[in-house]
Backbone as CSV, one residue per row, in Angstrom:
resi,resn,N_x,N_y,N_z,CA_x,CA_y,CA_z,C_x,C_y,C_z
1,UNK,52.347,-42.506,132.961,51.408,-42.438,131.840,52.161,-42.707,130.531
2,UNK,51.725,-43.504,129.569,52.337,-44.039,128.357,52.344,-42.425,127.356
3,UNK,53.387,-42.318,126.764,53.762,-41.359,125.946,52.185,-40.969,124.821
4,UNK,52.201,-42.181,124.248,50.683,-41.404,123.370,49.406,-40.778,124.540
5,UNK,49.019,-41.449,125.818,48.332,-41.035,126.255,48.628,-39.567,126.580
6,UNK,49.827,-39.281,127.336,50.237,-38.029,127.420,49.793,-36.866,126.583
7,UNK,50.619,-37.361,125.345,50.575,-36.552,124.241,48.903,-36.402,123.868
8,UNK,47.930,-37.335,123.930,46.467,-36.830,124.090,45.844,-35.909,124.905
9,UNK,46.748,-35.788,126.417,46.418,-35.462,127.603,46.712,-33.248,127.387
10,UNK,48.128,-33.755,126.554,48.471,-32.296,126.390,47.492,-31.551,124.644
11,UNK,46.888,-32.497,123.908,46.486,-32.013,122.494,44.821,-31.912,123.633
12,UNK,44.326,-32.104,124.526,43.348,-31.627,124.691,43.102,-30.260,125.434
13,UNK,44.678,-30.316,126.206,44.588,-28.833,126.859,44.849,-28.079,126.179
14,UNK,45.635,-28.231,124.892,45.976,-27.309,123.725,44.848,-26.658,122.997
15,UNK,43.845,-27.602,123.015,42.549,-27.208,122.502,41.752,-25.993,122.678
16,UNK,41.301,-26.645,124.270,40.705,-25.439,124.997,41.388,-24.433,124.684
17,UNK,42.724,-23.947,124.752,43.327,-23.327,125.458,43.348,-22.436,124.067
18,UNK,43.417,-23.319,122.823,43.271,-22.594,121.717,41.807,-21.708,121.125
19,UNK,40.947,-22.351,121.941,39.848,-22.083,121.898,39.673,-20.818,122.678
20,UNK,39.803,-20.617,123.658,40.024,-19.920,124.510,41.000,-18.318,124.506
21,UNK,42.330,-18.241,124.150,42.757,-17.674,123.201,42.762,-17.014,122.312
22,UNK,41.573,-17.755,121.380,42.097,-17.221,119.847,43.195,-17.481,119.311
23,UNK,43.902,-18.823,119.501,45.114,-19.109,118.929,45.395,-19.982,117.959
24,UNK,46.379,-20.396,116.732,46.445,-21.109,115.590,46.259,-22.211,116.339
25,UNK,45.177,-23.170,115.460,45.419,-24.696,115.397,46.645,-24.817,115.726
26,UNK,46.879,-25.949,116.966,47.759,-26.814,117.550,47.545,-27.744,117.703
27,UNK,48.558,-29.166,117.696,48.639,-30.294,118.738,49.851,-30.891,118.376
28,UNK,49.841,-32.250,118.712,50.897,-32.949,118.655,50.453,-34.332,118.142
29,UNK,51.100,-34.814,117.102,50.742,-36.449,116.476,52.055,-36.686,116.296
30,UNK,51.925,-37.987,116.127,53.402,-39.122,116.129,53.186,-40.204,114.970
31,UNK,54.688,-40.049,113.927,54.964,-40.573,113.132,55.879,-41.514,113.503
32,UNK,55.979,-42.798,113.095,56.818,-44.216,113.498,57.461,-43.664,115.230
33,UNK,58.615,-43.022,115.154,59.282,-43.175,116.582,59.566,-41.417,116.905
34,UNK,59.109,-40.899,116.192,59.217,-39.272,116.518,57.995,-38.380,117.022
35,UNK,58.206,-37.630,117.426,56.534,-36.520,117.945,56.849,-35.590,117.249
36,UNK,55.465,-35.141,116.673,55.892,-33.758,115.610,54.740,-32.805,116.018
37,UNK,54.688,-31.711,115.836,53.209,-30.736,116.531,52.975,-29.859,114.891
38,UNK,51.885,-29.518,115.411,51.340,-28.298,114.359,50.950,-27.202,115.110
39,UNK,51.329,-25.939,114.613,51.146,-24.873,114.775,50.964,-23.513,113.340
40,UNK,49.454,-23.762,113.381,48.653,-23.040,112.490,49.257,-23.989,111.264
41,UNK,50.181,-23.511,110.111,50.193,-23.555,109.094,51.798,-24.566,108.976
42,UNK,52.454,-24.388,110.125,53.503,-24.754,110.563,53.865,-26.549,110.941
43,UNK,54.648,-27.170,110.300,54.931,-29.083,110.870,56.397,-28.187,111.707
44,UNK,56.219,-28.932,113.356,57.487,-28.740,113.800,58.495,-29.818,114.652
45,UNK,59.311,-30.457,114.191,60.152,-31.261,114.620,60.954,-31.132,115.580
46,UNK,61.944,-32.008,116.377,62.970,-31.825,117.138,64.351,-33.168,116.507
47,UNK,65.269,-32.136,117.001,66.358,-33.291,116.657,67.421,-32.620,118.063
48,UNK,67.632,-34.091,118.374,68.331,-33.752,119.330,69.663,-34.565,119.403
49,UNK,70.703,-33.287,119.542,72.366,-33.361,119.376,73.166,-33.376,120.437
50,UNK,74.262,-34.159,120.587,74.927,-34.489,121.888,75.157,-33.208,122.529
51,UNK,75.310,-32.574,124.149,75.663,-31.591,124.863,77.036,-31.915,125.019
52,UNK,77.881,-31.377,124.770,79.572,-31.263,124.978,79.648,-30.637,125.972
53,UNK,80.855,-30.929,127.017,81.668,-30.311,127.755,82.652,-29.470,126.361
54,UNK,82.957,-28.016,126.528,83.585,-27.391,125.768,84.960,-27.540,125.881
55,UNK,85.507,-28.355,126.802,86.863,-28.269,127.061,87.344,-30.039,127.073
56,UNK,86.229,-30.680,127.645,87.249,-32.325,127.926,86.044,-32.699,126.197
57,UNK,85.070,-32.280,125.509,84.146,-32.539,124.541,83.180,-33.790,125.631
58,UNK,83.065,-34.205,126.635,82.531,-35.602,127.342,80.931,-34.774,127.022
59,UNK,80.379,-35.843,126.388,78.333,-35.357,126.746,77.970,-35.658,128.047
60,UNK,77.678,-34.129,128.107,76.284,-34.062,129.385,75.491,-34.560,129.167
61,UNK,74.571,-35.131,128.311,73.525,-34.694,127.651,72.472,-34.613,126.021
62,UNK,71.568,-33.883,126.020,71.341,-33.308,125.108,70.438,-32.445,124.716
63,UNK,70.865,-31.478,123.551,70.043,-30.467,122.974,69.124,-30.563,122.052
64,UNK,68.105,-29.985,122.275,67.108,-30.120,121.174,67.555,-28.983,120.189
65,UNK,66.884,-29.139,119.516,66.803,-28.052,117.612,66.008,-28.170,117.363
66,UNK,65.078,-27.334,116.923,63.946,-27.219,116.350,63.858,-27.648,114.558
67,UNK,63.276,-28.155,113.855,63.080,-28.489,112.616,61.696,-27.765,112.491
68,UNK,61.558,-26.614,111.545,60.353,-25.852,110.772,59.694,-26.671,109.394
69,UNK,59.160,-26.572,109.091,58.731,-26.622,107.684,56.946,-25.832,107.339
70,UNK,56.837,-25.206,106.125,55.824,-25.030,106.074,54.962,-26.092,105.383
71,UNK,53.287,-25.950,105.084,52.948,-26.981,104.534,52.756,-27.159,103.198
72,UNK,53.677,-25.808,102.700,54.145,-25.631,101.360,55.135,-26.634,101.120
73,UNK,56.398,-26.720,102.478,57.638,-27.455,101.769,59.048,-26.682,102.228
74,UNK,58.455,-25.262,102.461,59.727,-24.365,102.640,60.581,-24.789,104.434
75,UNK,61.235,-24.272,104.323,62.399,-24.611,105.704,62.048,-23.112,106.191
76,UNK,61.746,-23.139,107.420,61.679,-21.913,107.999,63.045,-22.048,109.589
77,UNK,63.589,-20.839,109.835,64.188,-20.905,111.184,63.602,-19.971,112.406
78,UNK,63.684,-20.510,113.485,62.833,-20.740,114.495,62.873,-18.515,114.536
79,UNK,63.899,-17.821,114.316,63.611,-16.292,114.313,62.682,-15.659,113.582
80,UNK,62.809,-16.151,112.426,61.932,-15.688,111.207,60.852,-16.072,111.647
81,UNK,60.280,-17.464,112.481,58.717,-17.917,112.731,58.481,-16.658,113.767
82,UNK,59.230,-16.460,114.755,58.828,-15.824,116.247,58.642,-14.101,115.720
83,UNK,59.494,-13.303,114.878,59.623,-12.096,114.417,57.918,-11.743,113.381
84,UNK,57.427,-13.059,112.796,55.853,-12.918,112.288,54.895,-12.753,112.754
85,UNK,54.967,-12.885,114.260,54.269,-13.006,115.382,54.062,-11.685,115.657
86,UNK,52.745,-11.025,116.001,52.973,-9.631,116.902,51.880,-10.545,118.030
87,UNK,51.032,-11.418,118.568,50.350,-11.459,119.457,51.773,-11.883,120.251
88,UNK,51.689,-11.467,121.606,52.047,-11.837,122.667,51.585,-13.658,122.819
89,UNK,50.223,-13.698,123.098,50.012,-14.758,123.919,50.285,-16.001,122.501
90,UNK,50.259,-15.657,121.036,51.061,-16.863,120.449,52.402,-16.727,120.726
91,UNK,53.145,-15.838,120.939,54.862,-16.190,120.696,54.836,-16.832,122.327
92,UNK,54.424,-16.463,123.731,54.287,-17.781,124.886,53.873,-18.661,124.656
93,UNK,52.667,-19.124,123.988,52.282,-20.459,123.476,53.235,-21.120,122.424
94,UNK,53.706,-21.009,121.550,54.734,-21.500,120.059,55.979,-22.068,121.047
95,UNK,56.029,-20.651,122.010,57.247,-21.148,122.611,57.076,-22.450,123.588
96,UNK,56.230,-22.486,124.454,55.935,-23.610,125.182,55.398,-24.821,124.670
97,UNK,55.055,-24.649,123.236,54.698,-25.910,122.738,55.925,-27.038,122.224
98,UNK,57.071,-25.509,121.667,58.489,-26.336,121.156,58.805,-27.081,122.642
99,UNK,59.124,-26.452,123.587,59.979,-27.512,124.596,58.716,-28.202,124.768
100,UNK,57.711,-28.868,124.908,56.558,-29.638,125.141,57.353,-30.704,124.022
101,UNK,57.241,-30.439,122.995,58.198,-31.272,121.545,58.716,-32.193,122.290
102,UNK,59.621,-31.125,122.749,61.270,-31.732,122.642,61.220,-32.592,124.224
103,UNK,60.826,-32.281,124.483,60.211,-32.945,125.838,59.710,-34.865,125.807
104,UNK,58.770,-34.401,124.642,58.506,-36.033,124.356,59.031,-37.100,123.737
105,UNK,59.747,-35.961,122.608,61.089,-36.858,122.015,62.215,-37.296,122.731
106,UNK,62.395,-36.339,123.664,63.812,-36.752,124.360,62.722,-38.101,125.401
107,UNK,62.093,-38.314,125.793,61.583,-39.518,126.457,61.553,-40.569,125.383
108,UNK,61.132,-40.012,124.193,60.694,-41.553,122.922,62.110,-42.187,122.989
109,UNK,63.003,-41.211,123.131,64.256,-42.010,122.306,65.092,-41.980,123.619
110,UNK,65.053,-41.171,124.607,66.212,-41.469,125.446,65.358,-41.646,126.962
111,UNK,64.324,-42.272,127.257,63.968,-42.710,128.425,64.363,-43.310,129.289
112,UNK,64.689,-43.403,130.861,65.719,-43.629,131.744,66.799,-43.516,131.648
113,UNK,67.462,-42.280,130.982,68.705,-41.806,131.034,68.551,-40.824,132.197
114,UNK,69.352,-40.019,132.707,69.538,-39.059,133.447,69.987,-38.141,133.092
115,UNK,71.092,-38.545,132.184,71.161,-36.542,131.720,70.634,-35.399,131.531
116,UNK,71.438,-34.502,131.067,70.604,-33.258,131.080,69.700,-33.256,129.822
117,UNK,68.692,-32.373,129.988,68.174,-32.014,128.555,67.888,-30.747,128.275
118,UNK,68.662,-30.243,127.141,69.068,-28.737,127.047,67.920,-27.984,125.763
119,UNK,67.098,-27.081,126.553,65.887,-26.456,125.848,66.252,-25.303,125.603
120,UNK,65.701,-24.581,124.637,66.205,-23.123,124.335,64.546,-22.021,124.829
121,UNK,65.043,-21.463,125.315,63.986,-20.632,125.526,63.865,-18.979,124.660
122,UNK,62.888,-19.197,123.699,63.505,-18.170,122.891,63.245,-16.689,123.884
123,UNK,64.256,-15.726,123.496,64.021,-14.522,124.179,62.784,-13.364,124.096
124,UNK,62.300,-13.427,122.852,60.883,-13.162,123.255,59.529,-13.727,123.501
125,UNK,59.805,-14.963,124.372,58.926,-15.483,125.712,59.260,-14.725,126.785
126,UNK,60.352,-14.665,126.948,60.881,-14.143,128.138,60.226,-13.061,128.059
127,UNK,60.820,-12.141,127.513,60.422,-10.264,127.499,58.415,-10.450,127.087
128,UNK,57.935,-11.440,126.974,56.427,-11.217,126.996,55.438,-11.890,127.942
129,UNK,56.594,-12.667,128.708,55.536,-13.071,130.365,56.134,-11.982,131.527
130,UNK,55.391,-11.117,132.364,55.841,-10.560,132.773,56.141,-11.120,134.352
131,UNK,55.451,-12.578,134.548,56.688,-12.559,136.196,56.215,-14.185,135.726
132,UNK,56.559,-14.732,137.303,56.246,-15.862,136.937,57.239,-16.927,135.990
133,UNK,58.197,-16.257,135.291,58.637,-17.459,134.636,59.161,-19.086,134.814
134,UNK,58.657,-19.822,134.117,58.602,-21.661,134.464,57.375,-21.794,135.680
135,UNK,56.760,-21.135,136.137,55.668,-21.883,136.587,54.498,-22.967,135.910
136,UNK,54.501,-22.380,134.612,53.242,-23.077,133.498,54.163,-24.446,133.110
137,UNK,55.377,-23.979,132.605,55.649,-25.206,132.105,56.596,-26.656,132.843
138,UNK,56.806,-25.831,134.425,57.114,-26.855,135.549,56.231,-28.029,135.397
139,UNK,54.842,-27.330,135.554,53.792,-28.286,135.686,53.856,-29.002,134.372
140,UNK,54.068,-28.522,132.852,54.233,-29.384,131.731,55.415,-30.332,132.110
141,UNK,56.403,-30.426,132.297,57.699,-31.233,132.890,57.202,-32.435,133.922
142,UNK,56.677,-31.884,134.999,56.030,-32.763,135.624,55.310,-34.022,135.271
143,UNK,53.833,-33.415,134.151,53.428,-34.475,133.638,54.513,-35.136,132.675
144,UNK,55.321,-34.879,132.442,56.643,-36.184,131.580,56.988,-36.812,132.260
145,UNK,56.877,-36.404,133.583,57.892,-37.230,134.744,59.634,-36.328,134.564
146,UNK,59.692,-35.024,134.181,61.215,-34.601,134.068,61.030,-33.483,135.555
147,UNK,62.199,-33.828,136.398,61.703,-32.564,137.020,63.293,-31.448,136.503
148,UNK,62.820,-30.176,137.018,63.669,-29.243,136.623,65.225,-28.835,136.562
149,UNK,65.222,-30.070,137.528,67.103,-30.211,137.828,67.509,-31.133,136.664
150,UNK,66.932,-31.643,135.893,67.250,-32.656,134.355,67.185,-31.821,133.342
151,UNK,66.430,-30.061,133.673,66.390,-29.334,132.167,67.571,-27.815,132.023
152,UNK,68.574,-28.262,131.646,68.907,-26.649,130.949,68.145,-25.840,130.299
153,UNK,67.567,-24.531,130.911,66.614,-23.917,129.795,67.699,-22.735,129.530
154,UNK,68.006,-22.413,128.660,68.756,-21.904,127.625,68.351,-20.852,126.316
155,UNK,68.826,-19.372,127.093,68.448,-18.201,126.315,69.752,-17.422,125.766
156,UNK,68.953,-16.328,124.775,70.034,-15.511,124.317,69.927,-13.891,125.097
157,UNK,71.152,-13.499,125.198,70.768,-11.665,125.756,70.502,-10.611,124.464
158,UNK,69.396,-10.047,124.920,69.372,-9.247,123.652,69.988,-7.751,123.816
159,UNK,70.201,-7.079,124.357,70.321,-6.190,124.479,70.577,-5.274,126.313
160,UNK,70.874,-3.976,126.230,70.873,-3.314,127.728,69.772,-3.059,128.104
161,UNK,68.580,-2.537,127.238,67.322,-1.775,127.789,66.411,-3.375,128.712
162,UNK,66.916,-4.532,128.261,66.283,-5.582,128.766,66.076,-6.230,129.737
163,UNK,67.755,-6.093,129.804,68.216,-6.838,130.940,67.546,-6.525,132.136
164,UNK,67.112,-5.837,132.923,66.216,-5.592,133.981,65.585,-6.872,134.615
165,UNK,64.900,-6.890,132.632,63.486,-7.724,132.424,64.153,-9.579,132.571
166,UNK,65.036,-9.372,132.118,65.967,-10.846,131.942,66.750,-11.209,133.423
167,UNK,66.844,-10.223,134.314,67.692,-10.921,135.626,66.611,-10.879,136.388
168,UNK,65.415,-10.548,136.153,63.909,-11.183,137.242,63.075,-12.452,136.671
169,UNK,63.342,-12.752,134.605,62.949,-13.656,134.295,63.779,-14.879,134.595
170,UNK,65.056,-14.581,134.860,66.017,-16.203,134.928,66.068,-16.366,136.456
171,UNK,65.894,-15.452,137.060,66.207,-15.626,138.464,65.345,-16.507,139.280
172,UNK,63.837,-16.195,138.486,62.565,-17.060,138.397,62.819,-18.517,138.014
173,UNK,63.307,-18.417,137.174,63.954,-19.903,136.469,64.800,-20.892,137.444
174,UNK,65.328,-20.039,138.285,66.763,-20.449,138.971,65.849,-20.752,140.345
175,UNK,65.021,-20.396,141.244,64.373,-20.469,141.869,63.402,-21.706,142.174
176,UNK,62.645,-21.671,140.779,62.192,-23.048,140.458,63.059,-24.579,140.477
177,UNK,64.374,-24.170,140.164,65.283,-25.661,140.441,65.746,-25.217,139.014
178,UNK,65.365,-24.894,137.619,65.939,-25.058,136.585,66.926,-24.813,136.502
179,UNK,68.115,-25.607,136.112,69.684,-24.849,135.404,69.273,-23.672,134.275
180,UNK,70.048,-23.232,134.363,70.574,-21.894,133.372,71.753,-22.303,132.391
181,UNK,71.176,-21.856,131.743,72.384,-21.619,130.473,72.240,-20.078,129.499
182,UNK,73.167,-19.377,129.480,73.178,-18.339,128.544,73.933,-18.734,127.190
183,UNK,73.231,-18.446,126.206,73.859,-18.893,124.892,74.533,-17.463,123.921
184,UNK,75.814,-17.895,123.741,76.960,-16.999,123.209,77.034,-17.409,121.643
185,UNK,77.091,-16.467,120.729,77.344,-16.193,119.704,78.533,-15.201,119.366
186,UNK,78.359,-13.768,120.199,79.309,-12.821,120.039,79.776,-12.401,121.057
187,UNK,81.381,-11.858,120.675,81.869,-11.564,121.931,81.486,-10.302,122.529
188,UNK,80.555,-9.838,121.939,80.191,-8.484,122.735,79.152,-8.547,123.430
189,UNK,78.624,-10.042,123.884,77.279,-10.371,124.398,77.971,-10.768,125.630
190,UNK,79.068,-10.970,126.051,79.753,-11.076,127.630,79.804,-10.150,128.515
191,UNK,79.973,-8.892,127.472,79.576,-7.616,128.060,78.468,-7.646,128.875
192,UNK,77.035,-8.114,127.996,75.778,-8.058,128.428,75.817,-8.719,130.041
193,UNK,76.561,-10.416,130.030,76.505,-11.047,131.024,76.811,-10.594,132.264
194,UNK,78.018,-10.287,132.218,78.849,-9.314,133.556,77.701,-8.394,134.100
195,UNK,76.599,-7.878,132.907,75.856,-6.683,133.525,74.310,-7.404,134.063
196,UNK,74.597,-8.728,134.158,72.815,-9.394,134.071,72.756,-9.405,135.663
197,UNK,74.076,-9.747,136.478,73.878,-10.050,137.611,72.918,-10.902,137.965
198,UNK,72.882,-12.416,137.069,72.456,-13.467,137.289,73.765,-14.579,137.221
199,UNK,73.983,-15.404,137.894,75.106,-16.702,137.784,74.422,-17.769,136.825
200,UNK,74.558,-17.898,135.609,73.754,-18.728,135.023,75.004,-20.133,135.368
201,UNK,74.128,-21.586,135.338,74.815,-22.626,135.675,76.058,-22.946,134.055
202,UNK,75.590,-22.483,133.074,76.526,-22.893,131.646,76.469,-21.730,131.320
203,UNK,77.403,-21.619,129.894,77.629,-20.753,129.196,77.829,-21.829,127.855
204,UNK,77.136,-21.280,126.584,76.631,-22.143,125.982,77.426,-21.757,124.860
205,UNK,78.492,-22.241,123.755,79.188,-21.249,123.195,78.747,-21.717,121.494
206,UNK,77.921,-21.378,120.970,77.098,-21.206,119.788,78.099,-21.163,118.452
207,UNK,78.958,-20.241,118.323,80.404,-20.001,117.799,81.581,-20.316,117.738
208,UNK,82.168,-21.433,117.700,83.321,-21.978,117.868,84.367,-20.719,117.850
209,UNK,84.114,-19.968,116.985,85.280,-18.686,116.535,85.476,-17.828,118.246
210,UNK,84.596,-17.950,119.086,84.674,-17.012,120.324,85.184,-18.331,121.370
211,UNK,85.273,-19.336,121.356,85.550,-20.125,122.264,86.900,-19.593,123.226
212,UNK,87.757,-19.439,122.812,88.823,-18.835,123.433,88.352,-18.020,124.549
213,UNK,87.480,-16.825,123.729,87.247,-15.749,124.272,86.645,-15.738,125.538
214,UNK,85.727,-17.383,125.342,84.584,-17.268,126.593,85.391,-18.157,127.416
215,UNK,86.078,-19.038,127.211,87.221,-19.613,128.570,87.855,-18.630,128.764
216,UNK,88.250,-17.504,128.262,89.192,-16.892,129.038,88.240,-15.944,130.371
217,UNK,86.931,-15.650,129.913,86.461,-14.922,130.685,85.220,-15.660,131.581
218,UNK,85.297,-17.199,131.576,85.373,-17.856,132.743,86.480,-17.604,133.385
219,UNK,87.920,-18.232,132.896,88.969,-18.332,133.958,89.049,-16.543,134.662
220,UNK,88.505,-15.797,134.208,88.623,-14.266,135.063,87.637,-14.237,135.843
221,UNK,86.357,-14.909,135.900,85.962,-15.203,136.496,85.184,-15.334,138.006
222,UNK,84.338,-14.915,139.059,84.479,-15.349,140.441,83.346,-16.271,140.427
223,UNK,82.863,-16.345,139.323,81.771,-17.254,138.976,82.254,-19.245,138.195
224,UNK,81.800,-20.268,138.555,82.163,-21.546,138.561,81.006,-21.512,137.343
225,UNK,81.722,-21.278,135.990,80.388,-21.801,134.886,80.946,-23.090,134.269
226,UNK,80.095,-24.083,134.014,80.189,-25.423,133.118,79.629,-24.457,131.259
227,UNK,81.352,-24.545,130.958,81.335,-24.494,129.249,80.791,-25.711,128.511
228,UNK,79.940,-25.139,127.620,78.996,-26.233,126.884,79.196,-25.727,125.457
229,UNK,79.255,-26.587,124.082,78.664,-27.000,122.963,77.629,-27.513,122.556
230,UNK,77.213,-27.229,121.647,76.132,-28.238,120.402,76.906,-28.995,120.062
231,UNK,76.671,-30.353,119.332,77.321,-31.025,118.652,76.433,-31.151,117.259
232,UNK,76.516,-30.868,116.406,75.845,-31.311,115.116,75.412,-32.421,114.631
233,UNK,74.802,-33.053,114.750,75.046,-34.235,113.992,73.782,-34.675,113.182
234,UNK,73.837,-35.355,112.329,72.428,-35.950,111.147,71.332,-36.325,112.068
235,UNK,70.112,-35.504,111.146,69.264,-35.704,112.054,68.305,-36.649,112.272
236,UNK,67.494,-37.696,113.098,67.168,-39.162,113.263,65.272,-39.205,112.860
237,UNK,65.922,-40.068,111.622,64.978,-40.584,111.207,63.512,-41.354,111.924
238,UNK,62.443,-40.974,111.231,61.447,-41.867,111.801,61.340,-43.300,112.279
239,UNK,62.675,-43.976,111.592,62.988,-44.975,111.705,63.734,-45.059,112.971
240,UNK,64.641,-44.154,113.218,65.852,-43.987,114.340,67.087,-44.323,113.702
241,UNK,67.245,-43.474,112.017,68.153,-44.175,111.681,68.668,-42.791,111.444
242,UNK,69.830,-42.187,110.636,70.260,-40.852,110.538,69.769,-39.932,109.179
243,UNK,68.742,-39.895,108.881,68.054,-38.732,108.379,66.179,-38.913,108.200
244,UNK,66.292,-37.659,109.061,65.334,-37.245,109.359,64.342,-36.786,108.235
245,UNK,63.009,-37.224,108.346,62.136,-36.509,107.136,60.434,-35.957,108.168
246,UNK,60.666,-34.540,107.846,59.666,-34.102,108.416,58.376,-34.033,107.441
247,UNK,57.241,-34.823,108.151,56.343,-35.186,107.595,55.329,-33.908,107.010
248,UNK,54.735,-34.647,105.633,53.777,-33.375,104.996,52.405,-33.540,105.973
């Protein structure tokens, strides 16, 4: 199915579904060579940055990023949007609409590649579907034509009281075919890992300043994790050229 049809295919189930719900205006429209969605009051973009091997730097891949803006103008980041939220069933929807995004962009611009494509799954989706996780949005993957062995879905640990809730939500994940990735910021979040008693396939290292820290506690190791980076880079214009302008 041709990418705009798609993207019609998914702004009509968004509909209902918003209808249905009670949920902010959504969909998805396309400016020159990018897909951008709305959510309520919200324009939301993707830019997507090379996946590093953390040790040889070779790309796997790549990661999406989310781009906010309001329709004021302001820059919002993807915590501050999800923390405004108290419904449950918008912070699962917001969340499944971003990888839906990033989903179509990574086809606009990188179609018949094979690599990976590395999604973030924010952590309170997780802690607000209670089983089941990646069943809804397998079937979204599907209609792209991606199946689940092409997606890193990629979370953060929040805490001990959670984890319970987090080694039955990824395990779900892992089940389905999806790779795993846990994403590291601090070194006191390895702690968390050792205690998830899940093998996630990466370890995602967010912080350059802990890098050390997290090869060393691969190489201790009985677990085989692939160390991963972001790579930064300017973000691609409507044109496909290097800066990005998210539309009013």
């Amino acid at each position: 199915m041709p990418l705009t049809e798609l993207m019609n295919y998914f702004n009509d189930q968004l509909q209902q579904r918003a209808k249905a719900q009670s949920l902010p205006k959504t969909g998805f429209f396309k400016v020159k060579n990018n897909y951008w969605a709305r959510f309520g009051n919200l324009i939301l973009g993707s830019r997507l940055n090379p996946l590093l091997s953390l040790e040889t730097k070779e790309q796997l891949g790549y990661d999406a990023e989310l781009l906010i803006r309001t329709t004021t103008g302001n820059l919002l980041d993807i915590d501050s949007v999800f923390t405004s939220l108290d419904d449950r069933e918008q912070v699962v929807h917001l969340d499944r609409l971003v990888r839906t995004l990033h989903s179509l962009n990574y086809l606009q611009q990188y179609d018949g590649r094979t690599d990976l494509l590395s999604l973030s799954v924010h952590p309170r989706h997780i802690i607000s579907v209670a089983t089941d996780h990646g069943k809804i949005f397998e079937k979204i993957l599907s209609d792209c034509g991606l199946g689940p062995e092409r997606v890193l879905l990629t979370t953060r640990l929040l805490d001990s009281a959670s984890l319970p809730h987090f080694h039955n939500a990824l395990g779900n994940y892992q089940r389905r075919g999806y790779l795993l990735g846990i994403s590291l910021s601090r070194v006191d979040e390895l702690d968390l890992l050792k205690r998830l008693n899940v093998s996630p396939y990466a370890l995602v290292v967010d912080n350059r300043n802990i890098g050390a820290e997290v090869q060393q506690f691969a190489q201790h190791s009985q677990e085989a994790f692939t160390l991963l980076t972001r790579a930064t880079i300017a973000a691609v214009s409507d044109d496909g050229d290097n800066n990005l302008q998210i539309p009013a």
